[in-house]
């Protein structure tokens, strides 16, 4: 399953990192040196939220792997022994911007933590996925090729080591979750999360269509 924030829902919100924003080095592939992520967000963790919906949810995606989760999300995740999130640093919410009629209504601001999803050993299958890339991946470690269309993808058998949320090699900008994570979200009623089977996930702004499957 792949997880994203619920756009256009009652919990739809954006995150702006407040100044000063301290950034560390971006991660690189240990084998080929290619960048495999964004500059790392360092403390202080201070944000302004822009709420497009009616109320703030338990999950807000800040970047490809910086995620804001509510205190109840964080406590339940750790209590049940789920894996794949790192950090759990408290976040200071400086203000929440709202527009229109919703701006007149009182709002409860949860206590948030910033976490990052683990860049795991799981890898996108280079043969069976339907992902179009700018170039053929040549590094067996990061499998980077520059993605320009996704019409479903699968993981290479035997590469996943069991994390409940992770970013796979070959697709470091997406968060993949386990069936156990899906059950966890449903049991706790965690809000602002949309879970989509990886085989059905589509991101194709150029309407290029699925990558062709290899011929025998």
XYZ file of C-alpha atoms in Angstrom:
216
model
C 0.000 0.000 0.000
C 1.077 3.588 -0.617
C 0.090 6.434 1.717
C -0.643 10.067 0.887
C -2.496 12.972 2.470
C -6.180 13.339 1.614
C -6.298 16.266 -0.834
C -9.530 18.254 -0.948
C -10.832 16.463 2.154
C -12.036 18.051 5.401
C -8.478 17.535 6.725
C -6.572 18.983 3.753
C -3.646 21.125 4.990
C -0.236 22.383 3.874
C 2.945 22.913 5.897
C 5.304 25.890 5.679
C 8.573 25.587 7.564
C 9.138 28.755 9.600
C 12.387 30.706 9.515
C 15.076 29.987 10.369
C 15.010 26.752 8.379
C 18.142 24.717 9.058
C 19.011 22.121 6.453
C 21.629 19.410 6.427
C 23.186 17.459 3.590
C 20.992 15.506 1.225
C 21.493 11.730 1.285
C 23.459 10.109 -1.528
C 23.603 6.566 -2.797
C 26.589 4.867 -1.106
C 27.453 3.064 -4.338
C 27.104 5.621 -7.166
C 26.837 8.938 -5.283
C 23.504 9.975 -6.823
C 21.266 12.135 -4.644
C 18.448 9.968 -3.303
C 16.609 12.530 -1.206
C 16.107 16.155 -0.271
C 18.150 18.287 2.110
C 17.592 17.035 5.647
C 15.403 19.236 7.876
C 17.188 20.049 11.143
C 15.909 21.691 14.357
C 14.311 23.973 15.332
C 11.123 22.340 14.030
C 8.734 25.296 13.704
C 5.899 25.464 11.197
C 2.898 27.417 10.010
C -0.069 25.404 8.787
C -2.535 26.385 6.100
C -5.828 24.595 6.551
C -7.924 24.162 3.413
C -10.426 21.815 5.030
C -12.418 22.011 8.253
C -10.072 20.537 10.849
C -6.508 19.314 11.282
C -5.877 15.602 10.926
C -3.453 13.056 12.360
C -1.144 13.080 9.337
C 0.272 15.891 7.192
C 2.875 15.239 4.518
C 5.540 17.921 4.723
C 7.926 16.607 2.050
C 8.770 13.283 0.454
C 9.850 11.897 3.809
C 9.260 14.599 6.444
C 5.856 13.809 7.930
C 3.872 15.496 10.691
C 1.920 13.072 12.865
C -0.333 13.806 15.820
C 0.517 12.839 19.377
C -2.118 10.087 19.400
C -0.696 8.689 16.149
C 2.836 8.722 17.605
C 1.837 7.113 20.902
C -0.180 4.339 19.254
C 2.564 3.653 16.663
C 5.205 3.160 19.350
C 2.899 1.281 21.728
C 2.042 -1.300 19.092
C 5.650 -1.759 17.997
C 5.281 -0.670 14.395
C 8.497 0.160 12.552
C 9.817 2.439 9.831
C 9.399 5.930 11.312
C 12.344 7.796 12.800
C 12.745 11.044 14.744
C 9.568 11.800 16.726
C 10.719 15.376 17.374
C 8.115 17.811 18.839
C 6.959 20.506 16.414
C 6.029 24.064 17.362
C 2.984 25.244 15.396
C 3.277 29.039 15.235
C -0.085 29.635 13.628
C -2.805 28.112 11.474
C -3.994 30.135 8.493
C -7.572 29.661 7.339
C -9.669 31.319 4.649
C -13.331 32.009 3.972
C -16.150 31.058 6.309
C -14.042 28.328 7.918
C -11.791 31.041 9.364
C -14.547 32.034 11.785
C -14.794 28.607 13.392
C -12.628 27.622 16.393
C -10.051 24.944 15.710
C -8.178 22.444 17.847
C -4.480 22.142 17.002
C -3.081 18.709 17.869
C 0.401 18.352 19.275
C 2.496 17.286 16.303
C 5.768 15.406 15.899
C 7.995 15.368 12.846
C 9.079 11.935 11.703
C 10.848 10.615 8.638
C 10.126 7.382 6.834
C 13.002 4.939 6.539
C 14.834 4.457 3.228
C 14.785 0.686 3.430
C 16.213 -2.253 1.531
C 12.967 -2.930 -0.327
C 13.424 -2.208 -4.028
C 11.103 -1.519 -6.921
C 11.124 -4.416 -9.371
C 13.003 -3.214 -12.460
C 11.329 -5.799 -14.686
C 7.673 -5.933 -13.643
C 6.884 -2.336 -12.622
C 4.918 0.068 -14.879
C 7.076 3.095 -14.075
C 8.495 5.276 -16.840
C 11.911 6.782 -16.160
C 14.019 9.436 -17.855
C 16.862 6.966 -18.185
C 17.397 3.279 -17.578
C 18.534 2.718 -13.961
C 22.085 1.383 -13.897
C 22.965 1.396 -10.189
C 21.850 -1.836 -8.497
C 21.782 -0.071 -5.114
C 19.651 3.084 -5.539
C 18.042 2.127 -8.888
C 17.598 5.810 -9.681
C 16.407 6.746 -13.140
C 14.343 9.896 -12.753
C 10.630 9.069 -12.654
C 8.238 10.839 -15.038
C 5.200 8.527 -14.829
C 3.877 5.861 -12.475
C 1.089 3.504 -13.483
C 1.413 0.952 -10.721
C 4.526 -0.698 -9.322
C 5.593 -3.797 -7.424
C 8.515 -4.600 -5.166
C 11.180 -7.117 -6.055
C 10.527 -10.326 -4.107
C 12.871 -10.886 -1.188
C 14.007 -7.259 -0.799
C 11.497 -6.030 1.812
C 12.754 -6.535 5.380
C 9.413 -6.031 7.129
C 9.199 -2.290 7.951
C 5.646 -1.011 8.334
C 6.399 2.218 6.467
C 9.379 2.838 4.203
C 10.650 4.432 0.995
C 11.770 1.825 -1.530
C 14.936 1.917 -3.582
C 14.058 3.176 -7.041
C 11.203 5.313 -5.705
C 12.524 7.311 -2.713
C 9.783 9.941 -2.944
C 6.912 7.594 -2.071
C 5.929 6.067 1.269
C 4.922 2.410 1.112
C 3.172 0.758 4.056
C 2.419 -2.788 5.170
C -0.964 -4.461 5.611
C -0.329 -4.224 9.360
C -0.012 -0.433 9.017
C -3.279 -0.318 7.058
C -5.039 -2.230 9.850
C -3.461 0.092 12.429
C -4.798 3.200 10.659
C -8.291 1.737 10.388
C -8.485 0.530 13.998
C -7.422 3.899 15.407
C -9.424 5.963 12.929
C -6.378 8.028 11.971
C -7.332 10.896 9.704
C -5.972 12.517 6.541
C -4.429 9.337 5.153
C -5.302 7.746 1.812
C -3.962 4.221 1.286
C -3.734 2.903 -2.271
C -2.479 -0.530 -3.412
C 0.860 0.027 -5.141
C -0.365 -1.834 -8.245
C -3.169 0.738 -8.608
C -1.239 3.918 -7.822
C -1.158 6.361 -10.756
C 0.915 9.529 -11.128
C 1.108 10.411 -14.792
C 0.939 14.193 -15.379
C 2.111 13.847 -18.977
C -0.374 11.044 -19.748
C 2.404 8.815 -21.030
C 0.687 5.632 -19.993
C 2.229 2.541 -18.373
C 5.733 1.445 -19.270
C 5.579 -1.617 -21.516
C 6.142 -4.982 -19.896
C 9.168 -6.905 -21.172
C 8.551 -9.330 -24.003
C 9.547 -12.966 -23.681
